[in-house]
Amino acid sequence: MIEFYNVNVQIDGKYILREVSLRILKGEFVYLIGPSGAGKSTILRLIYFDLFPQAGTVIVDKYSSAKIRRKDIPYIRRKIGVVFQDFKLLTDRTVYENVALALRVTGVKSSEIKRRVMRILTEMGLSQKRNHYPQELSGGEQQRVAIARAVINEPFIVLADEPTGNLDPRTSLEILETLERINKKGTAVLMATHNYDLIRKFKHRTIKINRGMIV
Amino acid sequence: MKRARLATVIAVTSVSLALLLIGLFGIFYLNMDRWIGRLRAKMEIEVFLDPTVKQEKIDQLRKSIQQIEGIESVQFISKEKAAKRFKQEFGQDIFDIIENNPLPPSFVIHLKKGYRTYMRVSAISGQLQKLDAVDEIVFQKQLLQIVDRYIQIVYLGTILIGLMITFIAFVLIYNTIRLTIYARKDIISIMRLVGATERFVRRPFVVEGMAQGLIGAAIASILLFYFIKFVKTFIYPYLATTPYLFLILLGLGWLLGMISSRLSVGKHLQNV
Ligand SMILES: Nc1ncnc2c1ncn2[C@@H]1O[C@H](COP(=O)(O)OP(=O)(O)O)[C@@H](O)[C@H]1O
Ligand SMILES: [Mg+2]
C-alpha cells in the first residue's frame, strides 16, 4: 500500500534521506522511531506528497511520486489523515468547525457534515466540547480533535508525527490508545516518535531511522 | 489579520474613490459631449454663388450638393432672402446703405452627425469649391479647429486619469488579497493537508476581491447618485446623466476585484 524504493531526499545539497526503502501494509500499525532530526517527518511528508524525492520512488495507493499530477494530490490526501505534535488546529474556529473543515473542502453536503462530525466527536469523547475553541481544551483533547479531523474522511492510513510530543505520559498513553482503536477498525497507522518508552506499551513493527538511513 | 482587515478597508475605500472619480469623469464627459454636439450641430457651411447665376443652374447645383456624402440639408438663400436675413441680424435695411442689393445668393448647408469635424468639413468644402458658379465658402474654421484639438486632449486626459486611478485601485486590491493570503496561511495549509483542491482554496480569495470591488462600486454609486441629485437641485438642473453609468461602475468594480484578486492569488498562494 505504501512503498519506498531507494528514496533519496536532498535539501541544499545535504542528504536528508539516503536510500530509504520500506513498506507499510494495509491496516498495519507501524512505529517510525529515531532521534530528532533523523528524517521521520520527511518520510511522512513524502507519503502525503508534500515533498518529492530526488531519487527513488514513493508509491502510495495507486499513485507514484514519479507520475502523480499536481491536481491528483488533493484526492490522495483525502485518503490520508495527518496528525502533528502541535495539533495544527485553527484557533478562531470551534472544535466542530475544525473537524468539519476536512469534509467541507471535499464538498460534502452540510447535513451529512453535521451527522458525520457529531458521530466522530462522540466517538472521541468530545461531543460536549464541540462549541469550544481549541485554546479552551487540554492538550490531550486538542490532539483528539486533530485525530477526529484526520479520520473523518475515513482514510486508509493515519500518519502521526510525534503526536504525543507535547503531552504528559498519561495523556500520551490515551492518545496511543485512541490510535490503537482506530487501527483496530482497519485503518493503518504510521506513528513517528522518539519516545522509546511509550511504544513498549503497545507492541508493533518498528522502523528505526537514524541520520536519514533505515537501521 | 488586523493588517489584512485594515488593508481591506483601505482597498474598498480606494476602489470607491477611484470609481467615484470615474463616475464624475463620466458625467463630465456626457455634458461636455452634449455641449460640443450642440455646438457642432449649429455649424453651417455657407456657399456663396456668383450673383449672376441662373435659376436652372441653381437647381442643378442643389442636386450636386445633395449628392455629396455627409450633407444633411441644403437650403437656398436668394438675394432677397439674404437681404431679409441681414435686416434680422443687423437691424438695418441693406438698402439704406447701398442702393443695389450686394448680397450674393447662397446655399446654407448642414452636415450629418459625424461629419461635423474640421477634417470632414474641409474635405466637403473642397468638393463644393470645385462646383460651377461657386464663389466662396464660409464656415467656422477656427472654432472647429479648436474644438477638435481640445476635445481630444480632454478625452485623452480623462482616459489617462481614469486608467491611473483604476490602476491604483487595482494595486490596492492586489495587495489586500496578498495580505489576506498571508494572514490565513494556517487555514490554507490545513485545507491543503485535508485534501482541498487549489480551486477550492483559491475561491474565497477571489470572491473576497470581487466583493471588495463591488462594495467599492456600490459606495461610489451612492455617492455619485447624491452628487448628481445635489447638482441637479442646486446648480444645474439640465445635467446630462445616464443610469448606465451606475451599471458601468458596478461592472468595473466587479471586474477590477476579480482580475486583481485572481492575479494576486495566482502569484501569492503558491508561497504559503
Ligand atoms: N526544509 C528544510 N530545509 C533544510 N533542512 C531541513 C528541512 N526540513 C528538514 N530538514 C533537515 O532534515 C533533517 C531531518 O528532518 P526531519 O525529517 O524533520 O527529522 P525528524 O522529524 O526525524 O526530527 C534535519 O536535519 C532537518 O534539519
Ligand atoms: Mg519531526
Coordinates of C-alpha atoms and ligand atoms in Angstrom, one line a residue:
Chain A
M1 CA 0.0 0.0 0.0
I2 CA 2.9 2.3 0.8
E3 CA 6.2 1.5 -0.7
F4 CA 9.6 3.4 -0.7
Y5 CA 12.2 2.3 -3.2
N6 CA 15.7 3.6 -2.6
V7 CA 14.4 7.1 -1.8
N8 CA 16.9 10.0 -1.6
V9 CA 15.9 13.4 -0.4
Q10 CA 18.4 16.2 -0.6
I11 CA 17.9 19.8 0.6
D12 CA 20.6 22.3 -0.4
G13 CA 22.9 19.5 -1.3
K14 CA 22.6 17.9 2.1
Y15 CA 21.2 14.4 2.3
I16 CA 18.0 14.2 4.5
L17 CA 17.1 10.7 3.4
R18 CA 19.5 8.2 1.8
E19 CA 18.5 5.0 0.1
V20 CA 15.3 4.6 2.2
S21 CA 13.2 1.5 1.2
L22 CA 10.3 0.5 3.3
R23 CA 6.8 -0.9 3.0
I24 CA 3.6 -0.5 5.0
L25 CA 0.8 -2.9 4.5
K26 CA -2.9 -2.4 4.6
G27 CA -4.2 -2.0 8.1
E28 CA -0.8 -2.2 9.7
F29 CA 0.4 -0.3 12.8
V30 CA 4.0 0.8 12.4
Y31 CA 6.3 2.9 14.6
L32 CA 8.9 5.1 12.9
I33 CA 11.4 5.7 15.6
G34 CA 14.6 7.7 15.7
P35 CA 16.2 10.7 17.3
S36 CA 15.2 14.2 16.5
G37 CA 16.5 15.3 13.1
A38 CA 16.7 11.7 11.8
G39 CA 14.3 12.2 9.0
K40 CA 10.9 10.9 10.4
S41 CA 8.9 14.0 9.4
T42 CA 10.5 13.9 6.0
I43 CA 9.3 10.3 5.4
L44 CA 5.7 11.3 6.4
R45 CA 5.8 14.3 4.1
L46 CA 6.8 12.1 1.2
I47 CA 3.8 9.9 1.9
Y48 CA 1.3 12.8 1.6
F49 CA 3.1 14.2 -1.3
D50 CA 4.2 17.4 0.4
L51 CA 7.7 16.6 -0.7
F52 CA 9.2 14.7 -3.6
P53 CA 12.3 12.5 -3.6
Q54 CA 15.3 13.5 -5.8
A55 CA 15.9 9.8 -6.5
G56 CA 13.9 6.6 -5.9
T57 CA 10.1 6.2 -5.9
V58 CA 7.4 6.6 -3.3
I59 CA 4.2 4.7 -4.0
V60 CA 1.0 5.4 -2.1
D61 CA -2.1 3.6 -3.0
K62 CA -2.2 3.8 -6.8
Y63 CA -0.1 6.9 -7.0
S64 CA 3.7 7.1 -7.6
S65 CA 5.8 10.1 -6.8
A66 CA 7.3 9.9 -10.3
K67 CA 4.0 10.1 -12.0
I68 CA 1.5 11.9 -9.8
R69 CA 0.0 15.1 -11.2
R70 CA -0.5 18.2 -9.1
K71 CA -4.2 18.0 -9.4
D72 CA -4.3 14.4 -8.1
I73 CA -2.6 15.4 -4.8
P74 CA -5.8 16.7 -3.1
Y75 CA -7.6 13.4 -3.8
I76 CA -4.9 11.2 -2.3
R77 CA -4.7 13.5 0.7
R78 CA -8.4 12.8 1.4
K79 CA -7.4 9.2 2.0
I80 CA -4.5 10.1 4.3
G81 CA -5.1 11.5 7.8
V82 CA -2.2 13.5 9.3
V83 CA -1.7 14.4 12.9
F84 CA 1.1 16.7 14.3
Q85 CA 2.8 17.3 17.5
D86 CA 1.4 20.9 17.6
F87 CA -2.1 19.8 16.6
K88 CA -2.4 22.4 13.9
L89 CA -5.9 23.5 14.9
L90 CA -7.5 26.8 13.9
T91 CA -7.7 28.9 17.0
D92 CA -10.5 31.0 15.6
R93 CA -12.8 28.1 14.9
T94 CA -14.7 25.8 17.3
V95 CA -13.9 22.1 17.7
Y96 CA -16.9 21.4 15.4
E97 CA -15.7 23.7 12.7
N98 CA -12.1 22.4 12.9
V99 CA -13.3 18.9 12.3
A100 CA -15.9 19.8 9.7
L101 CA -13.3 21.7 7.6
A102 CA -11.9 18.3 6.4
L103 CA -15.4 17.5 5.0
R104 CA -16.2 21.0 3.7
V105 CA -13.2 21.0 1.4
T106 CA -14.3 17.8 -0.2
G107 CA -17.8 19.3 -1.0
V108 CA -19.9 17.1 1.3
K109 CA -23.4 18.3 2.0
S110 CA -23.8 20.2 5.2
S111 CA -26.5 17.9 6.6
E112 CA -24.1 15.0 6.1
I113 CA -21.2 17.0 7.5
K114 CA -23.2 17.6 10.7
R115 CA -24.1 13.9 11.1
R116 CA -20.6 12.7 10.5
V117 CA -18.8 15.3 12.6
M118 CA -21.2 14.6 15.5
R119 CA -20.6 10.9 15.3
I120 CA -16.8 11.2 15.2
L121 CA -16.8 13.8 18.1
T122 CA -18.9 11.4 20.2
E123 CA -16.5 8.6 19.4
M124 CA -13.6 10.7 20.6
G125 CA -15.5 11.8 23.7
L126 CA -15.6 15.4 22.5
S127 CA -19.2 16.0 21.8
Q128 CA -19.6 18.2 24.9
K129 CA -16.8 20.4 23.7
R130 CA -18.0 20.9 20.2
N131 CA -18.6 24.6 20.6
H132 CA -15.4 25.3 22.5
Y133 CA -12.3 26.9 20.9
P134 CA -9.1 24.9 20.9
Q135 CA -7.3 27.0 23.5
E136 CA -10.1 26.2 25.9
L137 CA -9.2 22.5 25.7
S138 CA -6.4 20.4 27.3
G139 CA -3.5 19.2 25.2
G140 CA -4.9 15.7 25.0
E141 CA -8.3 17.0 24.0
Q142 CA -6.8 19.2 21.3
Q143 CA -4.9 16.2 19.9
R144 CA -8.1 14.2 19.9
V145 CA -9.8 16.9 17.8
A146 CA -6.9 16.7 15.4
I147 CA -7.3 13.0 15.2
A148 CA -11.0 13.4 14.6
R149 CA -10.2 15.7 11.8
A150 CA -7.7 13.2 10.4
V151 CA -10.1 10.3 10.4
I152 CA -13.3 11.9 9.4
N153 CA -12.7 11.2 5.7
E154 CA -12.2 7.6 6.5
P155 CA -8.6 7.4 5.3
F156 CA -6.7 4.2 4.7
I157 CA -3.8 5.4 6.8
V158 CA -3.2 7.9 9.6
L159 CA 0.2 9.5 9.8
A160 CA 1.0 10.7 13.3
D161 CA 4.1 12.9 13.5
E162 CA 5.2 12.8 17.2
P163 CA 1.5 13.1 18.3
T164 CA 2.5 12.8 22.0
G165 CA 5.4 15.2 21.8
N166 CA 3.6 18.0 23.7
L167 CA 1.7 15.7 26.1
D168 CA 2.4 14.3 29.5
P169 CA 2.9 10.5 29.8
R170 CA -0.6 9.7 30.9
T171 CA -2.2 11.8 28.1
S172 CA 0.3 10.3 25.7
L173 CA -0.9 6.9 26.6
E174 CA -4.5 7.9 26.0
I175 CA -3.6 9.2 22.5
L176 CA -1.8 6.0 21.8
E177 CA -5.0 4.1 22.9
T178 CA -7.0 6.2 20.5
L179 CA -4.7 5.4 17.6
E180 CA -4.8 1.8 18.6
R181 CA -8.6 1.9 18.5
I182 CA -8.6 3.5 15.0
N183 CA -6.2 0.8 13.8
K184 CA -8.4 -1.9 15.2
K185 CA -11.1 -0.7 12.8
G186 CA -8.9 -1.3 9.8
T187 CA -7.0 2.0 9.3
A188 CA -3.3 1.7 9.0
V189 CA -1.2 3.9 11.4
L190 CA 2.3 5.2 10.9
M191 CA 3.5 6.9 14.0
A192 CA 6.7 8.8 14.2
T193 CA 8.2 9.2 17.6
H194 CA 11.4 9.4 19.5
N195 CA 9.8 8.1 22.7
Y196 CA 11.1 4.6 23.2
D197 CA 9.3 4.1 26.5
L198 CA 5.9 4.8 25.0
I199 CA 6.0 2.3 22.3
R200 CA 6.6 -0.5 24.7
K201 CA 3.0 -0.2 25.9
F202 CA 1.6 -1.4 22.6
K203 CA 3.9 -3.6 20.6
H204 CA 4.0 -3.1 16.8
R205 CA 6.5 -3.4 14.0
T206 CA 9.1 -0.6 14.4
I207 CA 11.1 1.0 11.6
K208 CA 14.3 2.6 13.1
I209 CA 15.8 5.5 11.4
N210 CA 19.0 7.5 12.1
R211 CA 20.6 10.3 10.0
G212 CA 18.3 9.7 7.1
M213 CA 19.0 5.9 6.9
I214 CA 17.0 2.9 8.0
V215 CA 18.9 1.0 10.6
Chain B
M1 CA -5.2 39.6 10.5
K2 CA -5.6 43.1 11.7
R3 CA -3.3 44.3 9.0
A4 CA -5.3 42.5 6.4
R5 CA -8.5 44.0 7.8
L6 CA -7.2 47.5 7.7
A7 CA -6.0 46.8 4.1
T8 CA -9.5 45.7 3.2
V9 CA -10.9 49.0 4.4
I10 CA -8.3 50.9 2.5
A11 CA -8.9 48.9 -0.6
V12 CA -12.6 49.3 -0.5
T13 CA -12.3 53.0 0.2
S14 CA -9.8 53.4 -2.7
V15 CA -12.0 51.4 -5.1
S16 CA -15.0 53.6 -4.2
L17 CA -12.9 56.8 -4.6
A18 CA -11.5 55.6 -7.9
L19 CA -14.9 54.6 -9.2
L20 CA -16.4 57.8 -7.9
L21 CA -13.8 59.8 -9.9
I22 CA -14.5 57.7 -12.9
G23 CA -18.2 58.4 -12.5
L24 CA -17.6 62.1 -12.2
F25 CA -15.5 62.0 -15.3
G26 CA -18.3 60.1 -16.9
I27 CA -20.7 62.9 -16.1
F28 CA -18.2 65.5 -17.2
Y29 CA -17.8 63.6 -20.4
L30 CA -21.5 63.3 -21.0
N31 CA -22.1 67.0 -20.5
M32 CA -19.1 68.0 -22.5
D33 CA -20.1 65.7 -25.3
R34 CA -23.6 67.1 -25.3
W35 CA -22.4 70.7 -25.3
I36 CA -19.9 70.1 -28.1
G37 CA -22.5 68.1 -30.0
R38 CA -24.8 71.1 -29.9
L39 CA -22.0 73.4 -30.9
R40 CA -21.3 71.2 -33.9
A41 CA -25.0 70.9 -34.8
K42 CA -25.2 74.6 -35.1
M43 CA -22.3 74.7 -37.5
E44 CA -23.3 75.5 -41.1
I45 CA -21.4 75.9 -44.4
E46 CA -22.4 78.9 -46.4
V47 CA -21.8 78.5 -50.2
F48 CA -21.9 81.9 -51.9
L49 CA -22.7 81.8 -55.5
D50 CA -22.0 84.0 -58.4
P51 CA -24.6 86.8 -58.2
T52 CA -25.5 86.4 -61.9
V53 CA -26.3 82.7 -61.6
K54 CA -29.4 81.4 -63.4
Q55 CA -32.3 79.6 -61.8
E56 CA -31.7 76.3 -63.6
K57 CA -28.0 76.4 -62.6
I58 CA -29.1 76.8 -59.0
D59 CA -31.4 73.7 -59.3
Q60 CA -28.5 71.8 -60.8
L61 CA -26.2 72.9 -58.1
R62 CA -28.6 71.9 -55.3
K63 CA -28.7 68.4 -56.8
S64 CA -24.9 68.2 -57.0
I65 CA -24.6 69.4 -53.4
Q66 CA -27.1 66.9 -52.1
Q67 CA -25.2 64.1 -53.7
I68 CA -22.1 64.9 -51.6
E69 CA -21.6 62.5 -48.8
G70 CA -22.5 63.8 -45.3
I71 CA -24.9 66.5 -46.4
E72 CA -27.9 66.6 -44.1
S73 CA -29.8 69.6 -45.6
V74 CA -29.3 72.3 -48.2
Q75 CA -31.2 75.5 -48.1
F76 CA -31.2 78.1 -50.8
I77 CA -30.9 81.7 -49.8
S78 CA -31.8 84.0 -52.6
K79 CA -30.5 87.6 -52.9
E80 CA -33.9 88.8 -51.4
K81 CA -33.8 86.4 -48.6
A82 CA -30.3 87.3 -47.8
A83 CA -31.3 90.9 -47.5
K84 CA -34.1 89.9 -45.1
R85 CA -31.7 87.9 -43.0
F86 CA -29.3 90.8 -43.0
K87 CA -32.1 93.0 -41.6
Q88 CA -33.0 90.5 -39.0
E89 CA -29.4 90.1 -37.9
F90 CA -28.2 93.7 -38.0
G91 CA -31.5 95.5 -37.6
Q92 CA -30.8 97.7 -40.6
D93 CA -32.1 97.5 -44.1
I94 CA -29.3 96.8 -46.5
F95 CA -31.0 99.2 -49.0
D96 CA -30.5 102.0 -46.6
I97 CA -26.8 101.7 -47.1
I98 CA -26.4 100.7 -50.7
E99 CA -28.9 101.0 -53.5
N100 CA -28.4 97.7 -55.2
N101 CA -28.6 94.5 -53.2
P102 CA -25.0 93.5 -53.0
L103 CA -25.7 90.2 -51.1
P104 CA -25.0 87.1 -53.3
P105 CA -27.3 84.2 -53.3
S106 CA -26.1 81.3 -51.3
F107 CA -26.7 77.8 -50.1
V108 CA -26.7 77.1 -46.4
I109 CA -25.7 73.5 -45.7
H110 CA -26.0 71.5 -42.6
L111 CA -24.0 68.3 -42.2
K112 CA -24.9 65.0 -40.8
K113 CA -23.7 63.9 -37.4
G114 CA -20.2 62.6 -37.6
Y115 CA -19.3 64.9 -40.5
R116 CA -19.1 68.0 -38.3
T117 CA -15.3 67.8 -37.7
Y118 CA -12.8 70.2 -39.1
M119 CA -11.2 67.5 -41.4
R120 CA -14.5 66.4 -42.9
V121 CA -15.9 69.9 -43.3
S122 CA -12.7 70.9 -45.0
A123 CA -13.0 68.0 -47.4
I124 CA -16.6 68.8 -48.2
S125 CA -15.7 72.4 -48.6
G126 CA -13.1 71.4 -51.2
Q127 CA -15.7 69.4 -53.1
L128 CA -18.0 72.3 -53.0
Q129 CA -15.4 74.7 -54.2
K130 CA -15.0 72.7 -57.4
L131 CA -18.6 73.2 -58.4
D132 CA -19.5 75.7 -61.1
A133 CA -20.7 79.2 -60.1
V134 CA -19.5 78.8 -56.5
D135 CA -17.7 81.9 -55.4
E136 CA -16.8 81.5 -51.8
I137 CA -17.3 79.0 -49.0
V138 CA -17.5 80.1 -45.4
F139 CA -17.6 78.0 -42.2
Q140 CA -16.4 78.5 -38.7
K141 CA -13.0 77.1 -39.4
Q142 CA -11.2 78.3 -36.3
L143 CA -13.9 77.3 -33.8
L144 CA -14.0 73.8 -35.3
Q145 CA -10.2 73.5 -35.2
I146 CA -10.1 74.5 -31.5
V147 CA -13.0 72.2 -30.6
D148 CA -11.4 69.2 -32.4
R149 CA -8.0 69.8 -30.9
Y150 CA -9.0 70.4 -27.3
I151 CA -11.7 67.7 -27.2
Q152 CA -9.0 65.1 -27.9
I153 CA -6.8 66.5 -25.2
V154 CA -9.7 66.4 -22.8
Y155 CA -10.8 62.9 -23.7
L156 CA -7.2 61.6 -23.6
G157 CA -6.6 63.3 -20.3
T158 CA -9.8 61.8 -18.9
I159 CA -9.0 58.3 -20.1
L160 CA -5.4 58.6 -18.7
I161 CA -6.5 59.8 -15.3
G162 CA -9.2 57.1 -15.2
L163 CA -6.7 54.5 -16.1
M164 CA -4.3 55.8 -13.5
I165 CA -6.8 55.7 -10.6
T166 CA -8.1 52.3 -11.8
F167 CA -4.5 51.1 -11.6
I168 CA -4.1 52.4 -8.1
A169 CA -7.3 50.6 -7.0
F170 CA -6.0 47.5 -8.7
V171 CA -2.8 47.6 -6.8
L172 CA -4.6 48.1 -3.6
I173 CA -6.9 45.2 -4.0
Y174 CA -4.0 43.0 -5.2
N175 CA -2.1 44.0 -2.1
T176 CA -5.1 43.4 0.2
I177 CA -5.5 39.9 -1.2
R178 CA -1.8 39.3 -0.7
L179 CA -2.0 40.3 3.0
T180 CA -5.2 38.2 3.5
I181 CA -3.5 35.2 2.0
Y182 CA -0.5 35.5 4.4
A183 CA -2.9 36.2 7.3
R184 CA -4.7 33.0 6.5
K185 CA -1.7 30.8 5.8
D186 CA -2.6 28.5 8.6
I187 CA -6.0 27.6 7.3
I188 CA -4.7 27.4 3.7
S189 CA -2.1 24.8 4.7
I190 CA -4.7 22.9 6.7
M191 CA -7.1 22.9 3.9
R192 CA -4.4 21.6 1.6
L193 CA -3.5 19.0 4.1
V194 CA -7.0 17.6 4.3
G195 CA -7.4 17.5 0.5
A196 CA -8.7 20.8 -0.7
T197 CA -8.2 21.4 -4.4
E198 CA -6.3 24.6 -5.3
R199 CA -9.5 25.8 -6.9
F200 CA -11.3 25.4 -3.6
V201 CA -8.5 27.2 -1.7
R202 CA -8.5 30.0 -4.2
R203 CA -12.2 30.6 -4.4
P204 CA -12.8 32.6 -1.2
F205 CA -9.9 35.0 -2.0
V206 CA -11.3 35.7 -5.5
V207 CA -14.8 36.1 -4.1
E208 CA -13.4 38.5 -1.5
G209 CA -11.6 40.5 -4.2
M210 CA -14.8 40.7 -6.2
A211 CA -16.8 41.7 -3.1
Q212 CA -14.3 44.5 -2.4
G213 CA -14.7 45.7 -6.0
L214 CA -18.5 45.5 -5.8
I215 CA -18.8 47.1 -2.4
G216 CA -16.4 49.9 -3.5
A217 CA -18.6 50.3 -6.6
A218 CA -21.8 50.4 -4.6
I219 CA -20.4 53.1 -2.3
A220 CA -19.2 55.1 -5.4
S221 CA -22.6 54.7 -7.0
I222 CA -24.4 56.0 -3.9
L223 CA -22.0 59.0 -3.6
L224 CA -22.4 59.7 -7.3
F225 CA -26.2 59.5 -7.1
Y226 CA -26.3 62.1 -4.3
F227 CA -23.7 64.2 -6.2
I228 CA -26.0 64.2 -9.3
K229 CA -29.0 65.0 -7.1
F230 CA -27.2 67.9 -5.5
V231 CA -26.0 69.4 -8.7
K232 CA -29.4 69.0 -10.4
T233 CA -31.2 70.6 -7.4
F234 CA -28.9 73.4 -6.6
I235 CA -26.6 74.1 -9.5
Y236 CA -27.6 72.9 -13.0
P237 CA -31.0 71.1 -13.5
Y238 CA -30.1 70.1 -17.1
L239 CA -27.2 67.9 -16.1
A240 CA -26.8 65.1 -18.5
T241 CA -26.7 61.7 -16.8
T242 CA -27.5 58.1 -17.6
P243 CA -28.4 55.1 -15.4
Y244 CA -25.8 53.1 -17.4
L245 CA -23.1 55.0 -15.6
F246 CA -24.0 53.1 -12.4
L247 CA -24.1 49.8 -14.2
I248 CA -20.7 50.6 -15.7
L249 CA -19.3 51.4 -12.2
L250 CA -20.6 48.2 -10.7
G251 CA -19.3 46.2 -13.7
L252 CA -15.9 47.9 -13.4
G253 CA -15.7 47.3 -9.7
W254 CA -16.6 43.7 -10.1
L255 CA -14.1 43.2 -12.9
L256 CA -11.4 45.2 -11.1
G257 CA -11.9 43.0 -8.0
M258 CA -11.9 39.8 -9.9
I259 CA -8.8 40.5 -12.1
S260 CA -6.7 41.9 -9.3
S261 CA -7.5 39.1 -6.8
R262 CA -7.0 36.4 -9.4
L263 CA -3.6 37.8 -10.2
S264 CA -2.7 38.2 -6.6
V265 CA -3.9 34.6 -5.8
G266 CA -2.0 33.2 -8.7
K267 CA 1.2 34.9 -7.5
H268 CA 1.0 34.5 -3.7
L269 CA -1.0 31.4 -3.0
Q270 CA 1.9 29.1 -4.1
N271 CA 4.1 30.8 -1.5
V272 CA 2.2 29.7 1.6
Ligands
LIG1 N1 13.0 22.4 4.8 C1 14.2 22.0 5.3 N2 15.3 22.7 4.9 C2 16.5 22.3 5.4 N3 16.7 21.2 6.2 C3 15.6 20.5 6.5 C4 14.3 20.9 6.1 N4 13.4 20.0 6.6 C5 14.2 19.2 7.3 N5 15.5 19.5 7.3 C6 16.5 18.7 7.9 O1 16.3 17.4 7.6 C7 16.7 16.6 8.7 C8 15.5 15.7 9.0 O2 14.4 16.4 9.4 P1 13.1 15.8 9.9 O3 12.6 14.9 8.9 O4 12.2 16.9 10.3 O5 13.6 15.0 11.2 P2 12.7 14.4 12.4 O6 11.3 14.5 12.0 O7 13.1 13.0 12.5 O8 13.1 15.1 13.6 C9 17.0 17.5 9.8 O9 18.4 17.6 9.9 C10 16.5 18.8 9.4 O10 17.3 19.9 9.9
MG2 MG 9.9 15.7 13.0

